Each structure stands twice: as C-alpha cells, then as structure tokens.
Short mmCIF file of C-alpha atoms and ligand atoms in Angstrom, two decimals:
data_model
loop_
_atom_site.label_atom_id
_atom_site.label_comp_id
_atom_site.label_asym_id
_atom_site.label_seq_id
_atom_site.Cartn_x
_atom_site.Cartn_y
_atom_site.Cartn_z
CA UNK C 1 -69.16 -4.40 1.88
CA UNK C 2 -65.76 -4.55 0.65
CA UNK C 3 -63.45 -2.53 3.21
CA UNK C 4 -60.47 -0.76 1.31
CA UNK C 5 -57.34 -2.26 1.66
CA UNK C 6 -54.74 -0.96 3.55
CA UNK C 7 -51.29 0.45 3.05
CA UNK C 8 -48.22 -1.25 4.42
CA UNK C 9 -46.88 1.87 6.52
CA UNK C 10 -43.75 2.54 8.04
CA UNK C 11 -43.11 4.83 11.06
CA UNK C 12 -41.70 8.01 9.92
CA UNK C 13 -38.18 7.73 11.79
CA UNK C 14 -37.88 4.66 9.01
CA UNK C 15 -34.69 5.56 6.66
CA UNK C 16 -35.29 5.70 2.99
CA UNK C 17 -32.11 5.82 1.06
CA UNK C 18 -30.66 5.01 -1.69
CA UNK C 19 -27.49 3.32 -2.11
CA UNK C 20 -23.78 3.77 -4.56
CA UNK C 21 -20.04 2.90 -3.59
CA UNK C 22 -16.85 4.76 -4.90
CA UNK C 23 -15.43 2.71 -7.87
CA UNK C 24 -18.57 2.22 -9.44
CA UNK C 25 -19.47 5.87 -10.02
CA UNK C 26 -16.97 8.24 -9.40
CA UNK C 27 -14.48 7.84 -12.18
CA UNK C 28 -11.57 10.86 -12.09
CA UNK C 29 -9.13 8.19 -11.13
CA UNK C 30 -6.70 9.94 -12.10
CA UNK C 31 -7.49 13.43 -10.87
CA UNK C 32 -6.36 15.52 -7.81
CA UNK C 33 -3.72 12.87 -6.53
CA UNK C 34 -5.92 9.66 -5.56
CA UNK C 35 -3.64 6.94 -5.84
CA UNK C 36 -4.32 3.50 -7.57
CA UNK C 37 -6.35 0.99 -6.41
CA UNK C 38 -6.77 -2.94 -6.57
CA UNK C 39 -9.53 -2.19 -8.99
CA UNK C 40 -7.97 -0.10 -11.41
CA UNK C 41 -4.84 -2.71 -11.66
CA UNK C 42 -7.55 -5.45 -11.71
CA UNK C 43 -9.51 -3.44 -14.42
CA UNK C 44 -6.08 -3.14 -16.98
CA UNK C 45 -5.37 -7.12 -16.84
CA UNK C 46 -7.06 -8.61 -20.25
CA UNK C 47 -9.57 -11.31 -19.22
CA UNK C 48 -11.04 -9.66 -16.21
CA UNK C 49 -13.75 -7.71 -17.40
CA UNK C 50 -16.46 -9.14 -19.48
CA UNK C 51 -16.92 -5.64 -21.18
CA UNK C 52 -13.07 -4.81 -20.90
CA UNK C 53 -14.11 -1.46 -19.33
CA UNK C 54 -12.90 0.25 -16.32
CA UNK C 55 -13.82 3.02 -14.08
CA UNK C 56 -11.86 5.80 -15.25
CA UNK C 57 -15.18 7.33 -16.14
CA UNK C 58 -17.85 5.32 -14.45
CA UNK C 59 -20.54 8.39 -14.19
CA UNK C 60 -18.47 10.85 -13.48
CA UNK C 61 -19.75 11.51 -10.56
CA UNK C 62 -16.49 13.13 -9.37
CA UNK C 63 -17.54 15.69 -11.52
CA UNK C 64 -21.17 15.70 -11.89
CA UNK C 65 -21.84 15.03 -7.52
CA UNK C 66 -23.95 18.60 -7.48
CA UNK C 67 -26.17 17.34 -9.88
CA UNK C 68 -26.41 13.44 -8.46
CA UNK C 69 -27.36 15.08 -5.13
CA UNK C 70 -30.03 17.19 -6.79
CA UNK C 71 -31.29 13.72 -8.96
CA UNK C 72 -31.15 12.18 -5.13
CA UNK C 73 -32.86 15.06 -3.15
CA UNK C 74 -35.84 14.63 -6.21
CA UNK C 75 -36.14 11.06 -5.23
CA UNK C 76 -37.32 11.98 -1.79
CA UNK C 77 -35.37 9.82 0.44
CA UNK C 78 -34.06 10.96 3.71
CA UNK C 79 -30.80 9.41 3.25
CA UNK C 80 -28.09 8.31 0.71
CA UNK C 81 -25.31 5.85 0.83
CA UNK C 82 -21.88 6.28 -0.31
CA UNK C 83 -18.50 4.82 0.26
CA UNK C 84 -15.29 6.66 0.27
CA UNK C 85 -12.23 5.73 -2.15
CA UNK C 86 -9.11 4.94 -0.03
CA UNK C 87 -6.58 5.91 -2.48
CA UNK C 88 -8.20 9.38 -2.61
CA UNK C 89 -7.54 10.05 1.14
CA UNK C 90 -4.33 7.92 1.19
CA UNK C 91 -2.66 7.81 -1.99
CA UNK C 92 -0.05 4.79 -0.95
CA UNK C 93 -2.52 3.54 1.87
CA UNK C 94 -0.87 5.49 4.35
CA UNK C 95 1.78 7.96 5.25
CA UNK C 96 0.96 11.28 3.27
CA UNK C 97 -2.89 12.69 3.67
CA UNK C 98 -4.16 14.06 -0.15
CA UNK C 99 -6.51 17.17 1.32
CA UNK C 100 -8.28 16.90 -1.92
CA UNK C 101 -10.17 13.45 -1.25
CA UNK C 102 -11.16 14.78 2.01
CA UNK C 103 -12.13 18.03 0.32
CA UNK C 104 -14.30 16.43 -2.52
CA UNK C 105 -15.60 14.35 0.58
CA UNK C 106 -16.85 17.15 2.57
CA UNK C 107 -18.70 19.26 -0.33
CA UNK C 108 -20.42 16.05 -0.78
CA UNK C 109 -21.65 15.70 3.04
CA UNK C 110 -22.23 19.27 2.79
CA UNK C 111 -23.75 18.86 -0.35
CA UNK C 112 -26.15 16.56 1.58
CA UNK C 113 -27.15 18.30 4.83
CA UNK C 114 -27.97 21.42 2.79
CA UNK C 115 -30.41 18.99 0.75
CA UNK C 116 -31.57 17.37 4.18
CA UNK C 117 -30.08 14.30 3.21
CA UNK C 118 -28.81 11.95 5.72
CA UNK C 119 -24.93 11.04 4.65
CA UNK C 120 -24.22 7.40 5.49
CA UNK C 121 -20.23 6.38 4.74
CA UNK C 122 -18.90 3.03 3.90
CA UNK C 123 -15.22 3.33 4.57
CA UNK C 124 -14.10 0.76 2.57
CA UNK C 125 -16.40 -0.82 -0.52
CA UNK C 126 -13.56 -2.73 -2.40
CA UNK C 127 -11.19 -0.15 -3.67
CA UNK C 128 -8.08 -1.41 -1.48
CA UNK C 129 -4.58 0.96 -2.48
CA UNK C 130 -2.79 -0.32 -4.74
CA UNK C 131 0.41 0.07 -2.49
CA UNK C 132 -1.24 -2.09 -0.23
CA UNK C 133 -1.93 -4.92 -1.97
CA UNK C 134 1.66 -4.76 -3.09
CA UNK C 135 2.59 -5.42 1.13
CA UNK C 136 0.14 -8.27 0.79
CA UNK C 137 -3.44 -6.65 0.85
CA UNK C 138 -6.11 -8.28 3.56
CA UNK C 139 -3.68 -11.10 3.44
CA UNK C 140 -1.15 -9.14 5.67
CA UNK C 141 -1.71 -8.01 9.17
CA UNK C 142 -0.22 -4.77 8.75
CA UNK C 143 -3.31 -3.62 7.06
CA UNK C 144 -5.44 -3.75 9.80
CA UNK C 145 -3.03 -0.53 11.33
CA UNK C 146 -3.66 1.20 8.14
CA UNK C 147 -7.95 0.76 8.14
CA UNK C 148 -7.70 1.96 11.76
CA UNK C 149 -5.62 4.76 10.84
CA UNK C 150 -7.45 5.54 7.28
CA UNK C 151 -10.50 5.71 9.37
CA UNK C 152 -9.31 7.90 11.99
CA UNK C 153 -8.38 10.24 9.13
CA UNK C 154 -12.26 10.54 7.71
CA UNK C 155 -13.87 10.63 10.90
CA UNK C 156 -11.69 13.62 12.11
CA UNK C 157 -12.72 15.48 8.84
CA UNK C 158 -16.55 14.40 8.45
CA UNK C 159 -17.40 12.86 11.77
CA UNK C 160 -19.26 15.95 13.21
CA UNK C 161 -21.71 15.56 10.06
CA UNK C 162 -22.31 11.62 8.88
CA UNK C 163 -25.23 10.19 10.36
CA UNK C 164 -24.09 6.48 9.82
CA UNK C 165 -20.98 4.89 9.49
CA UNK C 166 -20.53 1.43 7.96
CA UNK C 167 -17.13 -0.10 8.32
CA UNK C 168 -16.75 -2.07 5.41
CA UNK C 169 -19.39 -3.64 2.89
CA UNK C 170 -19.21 -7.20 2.08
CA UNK C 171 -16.86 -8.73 3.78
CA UNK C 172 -17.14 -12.19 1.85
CA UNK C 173 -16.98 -10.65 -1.27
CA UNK C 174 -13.49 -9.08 -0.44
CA UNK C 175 -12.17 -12.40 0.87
CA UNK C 176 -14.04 -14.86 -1.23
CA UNK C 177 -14.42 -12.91 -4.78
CA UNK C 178 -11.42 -11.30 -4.17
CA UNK C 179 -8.69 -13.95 -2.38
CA UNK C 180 -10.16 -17.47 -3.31
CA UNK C 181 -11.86 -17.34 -6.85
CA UNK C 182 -9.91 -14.58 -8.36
CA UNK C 183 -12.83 -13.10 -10.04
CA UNK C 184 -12.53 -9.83 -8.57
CA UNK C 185 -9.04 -7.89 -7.63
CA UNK C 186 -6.78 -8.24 -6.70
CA UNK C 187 -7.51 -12.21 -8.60
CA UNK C 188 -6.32 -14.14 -6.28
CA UNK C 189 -6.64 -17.65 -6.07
CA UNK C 190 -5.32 -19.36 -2.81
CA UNK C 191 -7.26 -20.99 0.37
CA UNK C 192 -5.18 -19.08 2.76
CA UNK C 193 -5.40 -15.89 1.57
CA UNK C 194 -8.91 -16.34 1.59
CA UNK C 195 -9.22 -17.07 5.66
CA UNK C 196 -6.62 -14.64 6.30
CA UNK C 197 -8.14 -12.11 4.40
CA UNK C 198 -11.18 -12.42 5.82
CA UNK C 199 -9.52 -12.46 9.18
CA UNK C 200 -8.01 -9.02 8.53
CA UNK C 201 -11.19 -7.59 7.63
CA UNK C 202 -13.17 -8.52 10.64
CA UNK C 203 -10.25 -7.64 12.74
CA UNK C 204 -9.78 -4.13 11.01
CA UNK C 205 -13.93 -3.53 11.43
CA UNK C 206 -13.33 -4.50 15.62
CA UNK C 207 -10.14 -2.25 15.73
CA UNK C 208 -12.08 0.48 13.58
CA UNK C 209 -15.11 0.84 15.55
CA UNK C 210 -14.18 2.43 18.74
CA UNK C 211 -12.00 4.78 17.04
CA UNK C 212 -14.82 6.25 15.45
CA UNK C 213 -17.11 6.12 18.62
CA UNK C 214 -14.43 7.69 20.31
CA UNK C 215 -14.79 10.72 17.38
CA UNK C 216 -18.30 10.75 16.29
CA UNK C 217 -19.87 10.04 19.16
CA UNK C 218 -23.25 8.56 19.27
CA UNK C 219 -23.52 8.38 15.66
CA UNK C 220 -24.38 5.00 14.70
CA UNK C 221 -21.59 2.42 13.87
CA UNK C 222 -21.91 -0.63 12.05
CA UNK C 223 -20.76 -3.21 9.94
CA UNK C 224 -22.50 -4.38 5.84
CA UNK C 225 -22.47 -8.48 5.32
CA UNK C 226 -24.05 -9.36 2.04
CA UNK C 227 -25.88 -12.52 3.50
CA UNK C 228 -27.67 -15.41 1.31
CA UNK C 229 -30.71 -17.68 3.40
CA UNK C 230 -30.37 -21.53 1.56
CA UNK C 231 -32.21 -24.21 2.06
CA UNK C 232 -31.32 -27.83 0.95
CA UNK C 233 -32.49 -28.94 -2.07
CA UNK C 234 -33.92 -32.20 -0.85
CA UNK C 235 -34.25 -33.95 2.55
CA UNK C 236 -31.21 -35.98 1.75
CA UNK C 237 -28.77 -36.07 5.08
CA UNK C 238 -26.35 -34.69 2.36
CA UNK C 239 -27.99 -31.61 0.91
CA UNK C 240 -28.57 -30.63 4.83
CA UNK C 241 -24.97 -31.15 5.45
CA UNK C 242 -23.98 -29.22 2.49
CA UNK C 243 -26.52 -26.37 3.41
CA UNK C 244 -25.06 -26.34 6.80
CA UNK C 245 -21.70 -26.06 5.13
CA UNK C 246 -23.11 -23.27 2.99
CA UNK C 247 -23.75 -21.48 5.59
CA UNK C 248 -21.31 -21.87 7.66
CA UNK C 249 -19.20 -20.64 4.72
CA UNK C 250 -21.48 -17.57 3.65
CA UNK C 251 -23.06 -16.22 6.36
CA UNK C 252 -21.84 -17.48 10.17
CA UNK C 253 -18.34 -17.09 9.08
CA UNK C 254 -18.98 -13.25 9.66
CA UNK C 255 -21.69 -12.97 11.51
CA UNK C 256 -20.97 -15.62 14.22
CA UNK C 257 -17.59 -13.50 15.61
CA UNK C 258 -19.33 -10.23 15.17
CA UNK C 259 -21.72 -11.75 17.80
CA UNK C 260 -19.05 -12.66 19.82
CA UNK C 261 -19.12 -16.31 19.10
CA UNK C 262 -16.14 -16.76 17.88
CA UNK C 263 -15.79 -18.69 14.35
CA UNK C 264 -18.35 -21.49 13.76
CA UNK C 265 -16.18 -25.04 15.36
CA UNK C 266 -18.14 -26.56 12.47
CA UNK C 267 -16.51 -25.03 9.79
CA UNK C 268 -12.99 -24.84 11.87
CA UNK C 269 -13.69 -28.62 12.12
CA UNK C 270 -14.09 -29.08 8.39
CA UNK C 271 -11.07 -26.87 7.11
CA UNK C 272 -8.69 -28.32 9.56
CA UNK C 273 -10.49 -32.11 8.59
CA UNK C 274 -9.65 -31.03 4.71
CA UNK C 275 -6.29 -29.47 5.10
CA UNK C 276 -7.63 -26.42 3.75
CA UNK C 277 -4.97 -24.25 5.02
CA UNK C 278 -2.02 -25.76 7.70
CA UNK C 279 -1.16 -22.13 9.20
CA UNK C 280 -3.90 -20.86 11.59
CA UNK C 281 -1.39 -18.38 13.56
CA UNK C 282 -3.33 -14.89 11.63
CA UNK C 283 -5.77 -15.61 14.41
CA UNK C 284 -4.68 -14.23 17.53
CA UNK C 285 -5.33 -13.70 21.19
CA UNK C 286 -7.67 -11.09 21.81
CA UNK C 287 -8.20 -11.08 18.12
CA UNK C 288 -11.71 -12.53 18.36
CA UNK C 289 -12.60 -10.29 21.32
CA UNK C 290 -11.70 -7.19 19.57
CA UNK C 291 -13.75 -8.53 16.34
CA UNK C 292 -16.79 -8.65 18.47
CA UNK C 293 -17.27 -4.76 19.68
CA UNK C 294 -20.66 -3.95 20.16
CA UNK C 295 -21.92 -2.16 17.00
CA UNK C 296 -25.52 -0.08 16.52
CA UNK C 297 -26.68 -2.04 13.93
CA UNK C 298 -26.29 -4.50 11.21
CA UNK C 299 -26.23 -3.81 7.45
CA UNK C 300 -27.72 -6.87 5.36
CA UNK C 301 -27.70 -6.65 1.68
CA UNK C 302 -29.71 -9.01 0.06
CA UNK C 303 -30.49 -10.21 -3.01
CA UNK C 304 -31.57 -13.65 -3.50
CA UNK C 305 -31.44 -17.17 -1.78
CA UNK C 306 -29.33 -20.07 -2.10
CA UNK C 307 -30.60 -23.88 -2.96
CA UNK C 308 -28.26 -25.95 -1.89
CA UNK C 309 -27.00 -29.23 -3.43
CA UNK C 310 -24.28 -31.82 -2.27
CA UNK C 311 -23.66 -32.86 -5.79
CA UNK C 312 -22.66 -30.04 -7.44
CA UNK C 313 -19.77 -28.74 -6.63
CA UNK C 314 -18.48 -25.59 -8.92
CA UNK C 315 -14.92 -27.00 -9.69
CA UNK C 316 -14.60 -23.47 -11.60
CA UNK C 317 -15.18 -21.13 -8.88
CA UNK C 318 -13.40 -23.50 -6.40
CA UNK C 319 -16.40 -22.78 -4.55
CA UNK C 320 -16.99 -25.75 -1.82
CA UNK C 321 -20.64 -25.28 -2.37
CA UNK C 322 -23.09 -24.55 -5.41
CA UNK C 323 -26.04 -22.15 -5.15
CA UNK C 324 -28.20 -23.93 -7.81
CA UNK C 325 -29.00 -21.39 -10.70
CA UNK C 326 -32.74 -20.41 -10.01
CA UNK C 327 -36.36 -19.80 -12.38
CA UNK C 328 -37.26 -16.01 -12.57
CA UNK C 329 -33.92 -14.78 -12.41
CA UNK C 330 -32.76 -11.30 -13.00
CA UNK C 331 -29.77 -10.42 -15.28
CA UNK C 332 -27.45 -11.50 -13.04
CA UNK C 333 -29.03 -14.85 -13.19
CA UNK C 334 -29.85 -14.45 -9.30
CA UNK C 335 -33.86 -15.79 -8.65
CA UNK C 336 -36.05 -13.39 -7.47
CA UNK C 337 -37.27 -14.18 -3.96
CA UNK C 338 -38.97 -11.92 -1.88
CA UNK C 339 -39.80 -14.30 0.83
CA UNK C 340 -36.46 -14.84 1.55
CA UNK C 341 -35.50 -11.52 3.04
CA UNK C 342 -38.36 -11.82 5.47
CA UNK C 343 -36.59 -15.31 6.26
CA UNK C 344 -33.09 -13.81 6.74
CA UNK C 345 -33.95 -11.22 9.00
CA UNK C 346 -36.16 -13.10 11.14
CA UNK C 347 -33.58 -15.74 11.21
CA UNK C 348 -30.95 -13.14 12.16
CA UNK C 349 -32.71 -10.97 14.70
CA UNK C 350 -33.68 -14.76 16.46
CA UNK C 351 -30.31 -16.22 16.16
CA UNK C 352 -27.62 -13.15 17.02
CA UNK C 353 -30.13 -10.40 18.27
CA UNK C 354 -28.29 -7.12 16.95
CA UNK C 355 -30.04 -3.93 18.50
CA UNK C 356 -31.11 -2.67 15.24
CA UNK C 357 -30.61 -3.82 11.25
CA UNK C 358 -30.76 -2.00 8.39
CA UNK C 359 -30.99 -3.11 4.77
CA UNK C 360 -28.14 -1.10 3.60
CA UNK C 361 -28.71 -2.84 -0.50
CA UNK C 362 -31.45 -4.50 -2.30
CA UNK C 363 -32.05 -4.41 -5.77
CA UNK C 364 -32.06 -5.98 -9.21
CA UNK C 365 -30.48 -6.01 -12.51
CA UNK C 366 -32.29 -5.38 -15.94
CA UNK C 367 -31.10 -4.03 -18.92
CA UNK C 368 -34.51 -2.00 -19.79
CA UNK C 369 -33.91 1.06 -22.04
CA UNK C 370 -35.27 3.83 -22.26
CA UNK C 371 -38.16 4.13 -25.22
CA UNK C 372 -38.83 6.30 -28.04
CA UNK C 373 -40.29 8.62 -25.60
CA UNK C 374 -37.18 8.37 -23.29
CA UNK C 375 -39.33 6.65 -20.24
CA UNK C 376 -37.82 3.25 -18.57
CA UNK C 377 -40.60 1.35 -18.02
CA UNK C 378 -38.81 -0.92 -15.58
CA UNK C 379 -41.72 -2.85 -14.38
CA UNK C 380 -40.09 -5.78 -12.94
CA UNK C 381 -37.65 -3.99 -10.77
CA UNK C 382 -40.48 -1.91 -9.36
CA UNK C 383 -42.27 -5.31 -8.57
CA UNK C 384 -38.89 -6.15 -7.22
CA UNK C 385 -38.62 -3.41 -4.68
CA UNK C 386 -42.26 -4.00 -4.58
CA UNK C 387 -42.42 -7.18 -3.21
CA UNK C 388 -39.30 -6.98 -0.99
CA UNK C 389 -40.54 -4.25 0.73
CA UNK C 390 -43.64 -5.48 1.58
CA UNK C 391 -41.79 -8.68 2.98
CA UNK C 392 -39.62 -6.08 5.20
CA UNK C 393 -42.66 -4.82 6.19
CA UNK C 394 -43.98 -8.22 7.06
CA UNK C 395 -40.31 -8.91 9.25
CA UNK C 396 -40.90 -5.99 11.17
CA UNK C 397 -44.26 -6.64 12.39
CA UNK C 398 -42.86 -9.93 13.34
CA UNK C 399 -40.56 -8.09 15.63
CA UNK C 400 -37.13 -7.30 13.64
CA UNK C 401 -35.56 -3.94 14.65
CA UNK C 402 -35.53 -2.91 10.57
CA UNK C 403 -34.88 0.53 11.06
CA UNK C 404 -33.68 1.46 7.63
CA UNK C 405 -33.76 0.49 3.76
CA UNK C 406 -31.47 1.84 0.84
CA UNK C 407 -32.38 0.32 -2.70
CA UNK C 408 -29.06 -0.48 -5.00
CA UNK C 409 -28.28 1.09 -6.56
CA UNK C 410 -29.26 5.60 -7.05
CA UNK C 411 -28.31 4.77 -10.63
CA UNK C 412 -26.61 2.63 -13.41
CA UNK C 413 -22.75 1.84 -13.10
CA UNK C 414 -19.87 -0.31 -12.64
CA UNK C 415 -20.96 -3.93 -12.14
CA UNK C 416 -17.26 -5.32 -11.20
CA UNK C 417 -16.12 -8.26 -13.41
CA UNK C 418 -19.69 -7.54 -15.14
CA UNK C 419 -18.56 -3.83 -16.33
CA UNK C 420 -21.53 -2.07 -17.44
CA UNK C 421 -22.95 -4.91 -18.86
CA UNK C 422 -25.50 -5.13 -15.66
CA UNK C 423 -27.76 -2.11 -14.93
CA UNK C 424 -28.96 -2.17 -11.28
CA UNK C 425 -30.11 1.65 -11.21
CA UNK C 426 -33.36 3.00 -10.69
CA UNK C 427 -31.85 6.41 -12.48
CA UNK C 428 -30.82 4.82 -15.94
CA UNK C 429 -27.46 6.14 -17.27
CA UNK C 430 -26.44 6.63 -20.39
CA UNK C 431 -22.61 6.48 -20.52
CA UNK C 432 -22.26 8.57 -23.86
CA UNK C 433 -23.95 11.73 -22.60
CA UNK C 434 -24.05 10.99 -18.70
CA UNK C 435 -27.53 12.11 -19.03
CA UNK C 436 -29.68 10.29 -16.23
CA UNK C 437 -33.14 9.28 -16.68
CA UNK C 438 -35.40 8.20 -13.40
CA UNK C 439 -36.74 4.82 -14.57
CA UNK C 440 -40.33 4.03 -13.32
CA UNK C 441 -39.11 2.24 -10.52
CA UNK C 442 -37.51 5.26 -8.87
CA UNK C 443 -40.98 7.23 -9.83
CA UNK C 444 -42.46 4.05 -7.47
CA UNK C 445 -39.84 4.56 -4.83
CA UNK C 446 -39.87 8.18 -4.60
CA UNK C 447 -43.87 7.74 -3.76
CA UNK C 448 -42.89 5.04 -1.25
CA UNK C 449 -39.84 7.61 0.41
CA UNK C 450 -42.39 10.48 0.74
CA UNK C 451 -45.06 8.66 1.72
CA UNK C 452 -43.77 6.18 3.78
CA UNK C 453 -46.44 3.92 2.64
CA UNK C 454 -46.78 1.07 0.12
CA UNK C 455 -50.12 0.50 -1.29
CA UNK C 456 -51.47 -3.47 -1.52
O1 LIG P 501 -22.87 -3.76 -7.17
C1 LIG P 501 -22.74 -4.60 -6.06
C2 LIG P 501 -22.27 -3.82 -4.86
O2 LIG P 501 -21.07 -3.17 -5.09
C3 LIG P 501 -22.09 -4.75 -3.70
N1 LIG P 501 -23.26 -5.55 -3.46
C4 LIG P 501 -23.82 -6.22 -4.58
C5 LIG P 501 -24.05 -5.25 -5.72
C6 LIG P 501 -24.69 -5.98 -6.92
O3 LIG P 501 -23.88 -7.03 -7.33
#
C-alpha cells in the first residue's frame, strides 16, 4: 500500500516573513524633511538606470504603509522586514534629528504589533546621506561615528518594540557594487575605496552592535551578507584557485572577521602580491576585535551559485573573478539552484558556527503579468520558493540553526541600476494605479506561513 507522503514541517517558533528595504518602496523623497541620499544623486546621473527611473515614487509606500501592512497581515506571516532610510532620521547624516522619520517609523512598528507582526529593522539597506558621501562615504572613517550614532537614535525610539535588528544588508554590495564597479551609487570606481569601504562597514556593524544590546536588550542582533556557494568549473588547479579566490573575495571577506578570524591571509596575500591598493593603515588596532562582537544570528540572502572559471575574467565589471552566466536563469539572468542554499548553510554552520541563521532574502525575478482576469499566475517563482524551501528544510534536519525565512521581496519595486525593469514581488504592482495584486506565489506562501508546512 502506498503510504501518503509527508509534509516538510517546520516547528512553529520558525519565522515566516516577508522581506522590502527603504529606497525601493517608500518613495516621498522629498516629503517631511528626509534629506538626500546616495541613491537619489545616483538615480539623476544619465546612464545609471537602465529604465532612467528613480524612487521618488517607488510604491508609495510612505503613503500607502496602512494598507501594505494590511496586504502583509493577509499573507499570514509572523514577521516582516524593513529597513529604515537614513536621510529620514538624519537629514545631513548627523547633527539635527527630523522627528518625522522617527514618527513615520513608529506608526509603522505600531502598525505591526497591532497586526501581530513581528518588526525586523535593517538600519542601513543602501540609502547612505547624501552629506555623507560628500565627507567621503564608507570610504572615510568618520562614518563609522555617524552609523553608531544614527543607530543609537532608532533604537532609543523603537527599541522597546523591534523584534530583530539587522545592522546592515549586504555588505559586498555596498563596497563592491557601490566603490569598485560603479554600478550602483555612489559609482565609484577605485580598488581602495572598495577595501576601505568595506572596512568601514564591518567596523560600523562591530561598533553598532553593543549599542543596541545595551538599549534593546535581548532582542536579537545581527548582521545580512548576501553570500554566493561556487564551485570550479573544472578540476583544473586553476579554476580551484580562482574559486578559492572567489571566495575569498565574496563570501570570507565578511564572514571570516565577523567570526573573529580576522581577514582571510589568502586574499591579504594576493592584494598586497598585485598591488591592489599600497595604503592598508584604514585597518586598525582593535579594529578587527571590535568587528567580531558576538551577534544572535546571521542573515544570508541567497539567490543563486557561482561557477567559477580562471579564464574569464569580466574586464567590464573589473571584477577579479567571473560567475559564469548559468541555464534556467531568472530575469536577472541568475540560475536557479535550489541545492545550493542547502550547500551554503551547511557549509556555513560547519565552517564559522553562528548560534542561529536566518534567511533574511530569497527570491526571484519574473516579469509575469497579471491576465485578463487580473490573476499572476507566477508558477515558476512559486516552484522557486518551492524548491528552496524544501532544501532549507533539508539543511535543518542536517543540523543548521535556520530559525527564520523572509521571501524578497512583499511586492514589486525598485530593482537598483535595473529600475523597475525586474519584478521580484510576490504582490505584483502596478506603478500607474499602485493597485497590488497577490500573485499565485504569495497565495502558495501564505498556505506555507499559516501552515507551517510544505506539501511534497
Ligand atoms: O533587491 C535586492 C535587495 O535590495 C538586496 N538583495 C538582492 C535583491 C535582489 O537583487
């Protein structure tokens, strides 16, 4: 007799959220005193955008929240994550506090608790001041002063009510995207900015975290990498040294000092070999210490895996490495691979052992429409969520603390360089009405929320 299959289960203290940041839905950049960011400089330069849009209206969330937190408390997940916009708190980075950030802030949280929603805060998803960057951005140490005091400033007002707190999301794509290729703001192109940069943020995320302990509590603290598993594309000596380089470059780079290891000798070894930069003195004593404060948990965001070649190096991106473009990809041209976010988390919770981990985004982009009855049949985005859940599922029976998943993104918005061009939502938007449609994969993820259950 055929016995019924069973459902993959998770335990009911499992977080089901669903994930947004700042810039890519709020819009009102303009409104009740937020200052200018890096983005909406970046956003005004001709070339940068392939849809020459910007987020001066993104969804309007600014405007339409009530309603978003309705469309989220309908999805049936027991938590949502959102970032807060610097330049709303801080108008010039520092120096004078606008209440009316930390006001639209707080009727959001509130917003949330009175829903039963679990609030989880990234304090910084991108949108740097614009006064800052004109000191020098994450290139320039002074920053770090200004996170630590920026942060101070939201946990004082919202501390007593977040559930989560994520220091900053993406760490590489700030330094890399941002400081080295140029293709996202503040478009700069320059070796040392990128190190130093990325210096400043992991410094800024050590000096960060026991100011909000010291507020907050025993509210969880952590950090978001976005983090790619590669594998070499042959067994040539030199695809395994350039995967080892990719690595080194994507992933260790962050989470090696957040473990308290310090940065990988290997890549130290091949940047000083290269010349890559002659002025190491951003790193300083204690630096690496401070960098390496205990945090709750990790956030991973994954999206797809690398194959890594040594002959192919992407000249264009001045990238030292090439992910190889994939079969099956989505619209970002990223292959879908499920397996591979069963591989990074095992690999992380073997190698650097962080108390708990949390997939803080996964997702995919596809353009799919609504129909002539107004449904989104987004089939391969369900399988998407689908099959990476099931593979989460699959890490934590093999012993990963996964305590937590939030699919990216709660709806439709502002892809960066990619405008609106690239539609990771599981809410489709449509940006002439700002009407929001739940596309079949959020009718799948909704059952999976409330259920806590995926069937086979
Ligand atoms: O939209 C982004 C998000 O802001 C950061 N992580 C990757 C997503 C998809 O590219």
């Amino acid at each position: 007799m055929n016995q019924p299959k069973q459902p993959y289960t998770f335990p009911d203290s499992f977080t089901w959220g669903v994930a947004t940041s700042s810039f890519q839905i709020e819009g009102a950049t303009f409104e009740d005193g937020r200052g200018a960011s890096i983005w909406d400089t970046f956003c005004a330069k001709q070339g940068t955008i392939a849809d020459a849009s910007n987020g001066e209206i993104a969804c309007d969330h600014y405007h339409r929240w009530s309603e978003d937190l309705d469309l989220i408390k309908s999805l049936e997940v027991n938590a949502y994550r959102f970032s807060i916009a610097w330049p709303r708190i801080l108008p010039k980075g520092f120096g004078q506090v606008e209440s009316k950030g930390l006001d639209f802030y707080e009727r959001l949280v509130d917003g949330l608790l009175e829903r039963n929603i679990d609030p989880w805060v990234t304090l910084y998803h991108w949108d740097l001041p614009q006064a800052l960057q004109d000191q020098g951005g994450w290139v320039s140490r002074d920053v770090v002063e200004h996170f630590v005091d920026y942060t101070r400033i939201v946990c004082e007002r919202l501390g007593d009510r977040v559930a989560g707190w994520i220091t900053h999301n993406e760490p590489w794509c700030a330094s890399v995207l941002g400081y080295l290729n140029g293709e996202h703001a503040p478009g700069i192109k320059d070796n040392y900015a990128h190190l130093a940069s990325s210096h400043h943020l992991l410094l800024s995320h050590g000096k960060a975290v026991p100011v909000i302990r010291e507020i907050v509590g025993d509210r969880p603290v952590g950090i978001t990498l976005n983090l790619v598993p590669s594998v070499p594309a042959s067994s040539s000596e030199a695809d395994a040294e350039a995967n080892a380089r990719f690595d080194g470059f994507f992933n260790r780079w962050y989470l090696d000092p957040l473990a308290g290891r310090g940065y990988p000798q290997d890549m130290i070894e091949r940047y000083k070999a290269e010349n890559y930069i002659d002025d190491w003195s951003f790193i300083q004593d204690q630096d690496l210490k401070e960098i390496s404060q205990p945090i709750d948990f990790l956030g991973i965001n994954y999206y797809s895996r690398g194959i890594i070649r040594s002959d192919r190096v992407d000249e264009s991106e001045n990238l030292p490495v090439e992910v190889i473009a994939n079969s099956n990809p989505t619209d970002m041209g990223w292959e879908v691979y499920p397996q591979g976010i069963y591989d990074l988390l095992t690999r992380v919770h073997q190698d650097y052992d962080f108390k708990s981990i949390y997939i803080t985004e996964n997702g995919a982009a596809y353009a799919t429409g609504p129909d002539e009855h107004g449904v989104v049949h987004d089939q391969l985005r369900e399988s998407y969520l689908h099959d990476h859940l099931i593979a989460c599922h699959h890490a934590r029976q093999a012993g990963v603390p996964l305590d937590g998943y939030f699919a990216w993104s709660l709806m439709d918005n502002f892809e960066w360089a990619f405008g609106y061009e690239k539609r990771f939502g599981i809410v489709y938007v449509d940006y002439e009405t700002q009407q929001r449609i739940p596309k079949q994969s959020a009718l799948w993820y909704r059952n999976v929320a409330k259920t806590g259950e995926i069937s086979c």
